[in-house]
Coordinates of C-alpha atoms (C1' of nucleotides) in Angstrom, one line a residue:
Chain A
M215 CA 116.9 31.2 242.9
L216 CA 116.2 31.4 246.6
G217 CA 119.4 31.2 248.5
C218 CA 121.5 32.1 245.5
I219 CA 123.8 35.1 245.6
L220 CA 123.0 38.3 243.6
I221 CA 126.2 40.2 242.8
R222 CA 126.4 43.7 241.4
K223 CA 129.6 45.5 240.3
Y224 CA 129.2 49.2 240.2
H225 CA 131.6 52.2 240.5
G226 CA 134.4 50.3 242.1
Q227 CA 132.3 48.4 244.6
I228 CA 130.7 45.0 244.9
Y229 CA 127.2 44.7 246.2
A230 CA 126.1 41.2 247.2
G231 CA 123.1 39.6 248.8
V232 CA 121.4 36.3 249.3
I233 CA 118.0 36.2 247.4
T234 CA 115.3 35.6 250.0
E235 CA 112.0 36.3 248.1
T236 CA 110.9 35.9 244.5
E237 CA 107.8 35.8 242.4
A238 CA 107.2 33.8 239.2
Y239 CA 105.5 35.2 236.1
C240 CA 104.6 32.3 233.9
G241 CA 103.9 32.4 230.3
P242 CA 101.5 34.0 227.9
H243 CA 98.4 33.0 229.8
D244 CA 99.4 34.4 233.2
L245 CA 97.0 37.3 233.7
A246 CA 99.3 38.9 236.2
S247 CA 102.2 39.1 233.8
H248 CA 103.1 42.1 231.7
A249 CA 103.6 39.7 228.8
C250 CA 100.1 38.2 229.1
L251 CA 98.5 37.7 225.7
D252 CA 95.0 36.7 227.0
G253 CA 91.9 38.3 228.3
P254 CA 90.8 41.9 228.4
R255 CA 94.1 43.1 229.7
G256 CA 95.9 41.5 226.8
R257 CA 94.3 44.0 224.5
R258 CA 95.0 46.9 226.8
A259 CA 97.9 49.2 226.7
S260 CA 101.2 47.8 228.0
R261 CA 100.2 44.1 228.1
G262 CA 101.4 41.4 225.8
R263 CA 104.3 41.8 223.5
T264 CA 105.4 45.4 223.4
P265 CA 108.7 47.2 223.2
R266 CA 108.8 47.3 227.0
T267 CA 108.1 43.6 227.5
A268 CA 110.1 42.3 224.6
T269 CA 112.8 41.2 227.0
M270 CA 110.5 38.7 228.5
F271 CA 110.1 37.0 225.1
G272 CA 113.9 36.8 224.8
P273 CA 116.4 34.2 225.9
P274 CA 116.7 33.0 229.5
G275 CA 119.3 34.4 231.7
H276 CA 118.7 37.9 230.5
I277 CA 117.6 40.8 232.7
Y278 CA 114.2 42.4 232.5
I279 CA 113.9 45.7 234.2
Y280 CA 110.9 48.1 234.2
L281 CA 110.0 51.3 235.9
I282 CA 107.0 51.2 238.2
Y283 CA 105.0 54.1 239.6
G284 CA 107.3 56.4 237.8
M285 CA 109.9 56.0 240.5
Y286 CA 110.9 52.4 241.3
H287 CA 112.7 49.8 239.3
C288 CA 112.0 46.1 239.4
L289 CA 114.6 43.4 238.7
N290 CA 113.5 40.2 236.9
I291 CA 115.4 37.3 235.4
V292 CA 114.0 35.8 232.2
T293 CA 113.6 32.1 232.7
E294 CA 112.2 30.3 229.6
K295 CA 113.1 29.7 226.0
N296 CA 112.8 32.3 223.3
N297 CA 109.3 33.5 222.6
Y298 CA 107.9 32.0 225.8
P299 CA 107.5 35.0 228.1
A300 CA 108.4 34.1 231.7
A301 CA 110.5 35.7 234.4
V302 CA 111.3 35.7 238.1
L303 CA 110.9 39.0 240.0
I304 CA 113.5 39.3 242.7
R305 CA 111.7 40.9 245.6
A306 CA 114.1 40.8 248.5
A307 CA 117.6 39.9 249.6
Q308 CA 119.8 39.8 252.6
V309 CA 122.7 42.1 251.8
W310 CA 126.1 43.0 253.2
P311 CA 127.9 46.3 253.1
P312 CA 129.5 47.1 249.7
I313 CA 133.1 45.9 249.3
A314 CA 135.8 47.5 247.2
I315 CA 136.2 45.4 244.0
K316 CA 139.9 44.9 244.6
N317 CA 139.2 43.3 248.0
F318 CA 136.2 41.3 247.0
A319 CA 136.1 37.6 247.8
L320 CA 132.9 35.8 248.7
K321 CA 134.5 34.4 251.8
K322 CA 135.0 37.9 253.3
L323 CA 131.2 38.2 253.5
R324 CA 131.2 35.8 256.4
F325 CA 133.1 38.3 258.5
L326 CA 130.8 41.2 257.8
A327 CA 127.5 41.8 259.5
P328 CA 124.5 41.6 257.2
L329 CA 122.8 45.0 256.8
P330 CA 119.4 45.7 258.2
N331 CA 116.7 44.0 256.1
K332 CA 114.8 47.3 255.6
L333 CA 117.2 48.3 252.8
T334 CA 116.3 45.4 250.5
N335 CA 112.9 44.0 251.6
G336 CA 111.1 45.1 248.5
P337 CA 111.7 45.0 244.8
G338 CA 112.0 48.8 244.5
K339 CA 114.3 49.2 247.5
L340 CA 116.4 46.3 246.4
C341 CA 117.1 48.0 243.0
N342 CA 118.0 51.2 244.8
F343 CA 120.5 49.4 247.0
F344 CA 122.1 47.5 244.1
H345 CA 122.1 50.6 241.8
I346 CA 120.0 48.7 239.3
D347 CA 118.0 50.6 236.6
R348 CA 116.8 50.2 233.1
S349 CA 120.2 50.6 231.6
L350 CA 120.6 46.9 232.4
N351 CA 117.4 45.9 230.7
T352 CA 117.9 43.2 228.0
A353 CA 121.5 42.5 229.2
A354 CA 122.6 39.0 230.0
L355 CA 123.5 38.1 233.5
S356 CA 127.2 38.2 233.4
V357 CA 130.3 39.5 235.1
K358 CA 131.0 41.7 232.1
N359 CA 127.6 43.4 232.5
G360 CA 128.2 43.9 236.2
L361 CA 125.3 41.8 237.4
W362 CA 125.3 38.1 238.0
I363 CA 124.1 35.3 240.2
L364 CA 126.1 32.6 242.0
P365 CA 124.8 29.2 243.0
R366 CA 123.7 28.9 246.6
V367 CA 126.1 27.5 249.1
K368 CA 123.3 25.9 251.0
P369 CA 119.6 25.8 250.4
P370 CA 117.1 27.8 252.5
R371 CA 116.0 25.8 255.6
R372 CA 112.4 26.2 254.5
I373 CA 110.4 27.8 251.7
T374 CA 106.9 29.2 252.0
T375 CA 104.7 30.3 249.2
A376 CA 102.1 33.0 249.0
P377 CA 100.0 34.8 246.4
R378 CA 101.8 37.4 244.4
V379 CA 101.7 41.1 245.5
G380 CA 99.7 43.8 243.8
V381 CA 98.0 41.6 241.1
D382 CA 94.4 41.9 242.2
Y383 CA 93.5 42.5 238.6
A384 CA 94.7 39.0 237.5
G385 CA 91.5 37.1 237.6
K386 CA 92.0 33.4 238.2
Y387 CA 95.7 34.0 238.4
R388 CA 95.4 36.4 241.2
D389 CA 95.8 33.9 244.0
K390 CA 98.3 31.5 242.4
P391 CA 100.9 30.8 245.1
W392 CA 103.8 31.9 242.9
R393 CA 105.5 34.0 245.5
Y394 CA 108.4 32.2 247.2
I395 CA 109.9 33.2 250.6
A396 CA 113.0 31.7 252.1
V397 CA 112.7 31.0 255.8
G398 CA 115.9 30.5 257.7
Chain B
dC883 C1' 101.3 64.2 221.8
dG884 C1' 98.1 63.4 225.7
dC885 C1' 96.2 60.0 228.7
dG886 C1' 96.0 56.7 232.2
dG887 C1' 97.7 53.1 235.0
dG888 C1' 100.8 50.7 237.8
dA889 C1' 104.9 43.3 239.6
dT890 C1' 105.6 50.0 245.2
dT891 C1' 106.3 52.1 249.3
dG892 C1' 105.4 54.0 253.9
dA893 C1' 102.1 55.3 257.1
dC894 C1' 98.4 53.9 259.2
dT895 C1' 94.3 50.8 261.6
Chain C
dG834 C1' 94.9 44.3 256.7
dT835 C1' 93.9 49.5 254.1
dC836 C1' 95.1 53.8 251.7
dA837 C1' 97.0 57.3 248.7
dA838 C1' 101.0 59.8 247.1
dT839 C1' 103.6 59.8 243.2
dC840 C1' 105.1 60.6 238.1
dC841 C1' 107.3 58.4 234.3
dC842 C1' 106.6 56.5 230.0
dG843 C1' 104.2 53.0 227.0
dC844 C1' 100.9 53.1 224.0
dG845 C1' 97.2 54.5 221.0
dT846 C1' 95.9 58.4 218.5

DNA sequence: CGCGGGATTGACT
DNA sequence: GTCAATCCCGCGT
């Protein structure tokens, strides 16, 4: 997904950005995942298959959104087949100023200056900018639903990996290099 | 219905 | 790198 273009249609405007940072949450044994079925946390509240995480067990291409710390939303895309919980968290994007829907064409973005990275350099801030909240949870990525992703025009020059953020509790999965950062 | 924890952020060293 | 403010809501009772 790095380098692909995230597009949001909301209140007469188009918001667009190139995805620059992601994290993978991989299956029922990933101790960092909300959907993990293993280990002590699997038996704790809000882990495993619950009403909140049900989306992760659904079909790929759907949108998993949850509220974190009571105030931020996080955008994830479900990536695997039904009943196999996996998703990609979109952590950051390079965005442009919103464009009126009637004027929108991807080519126009080339003539606009990208906005400062500070607006969308974290998953909570990214959702704020794109006006994304839980009303989109379980929806399919689609133009109809106002949120979709276009293939990348060109791949990132380089991709680095790093451990995922904020998952110190995840045991042997804590340091898995499943955070992906586009460089260039 | 009450408790507890968090896939963050911003300020700071 | 560290730290804590913050508060909603999922979950177990």
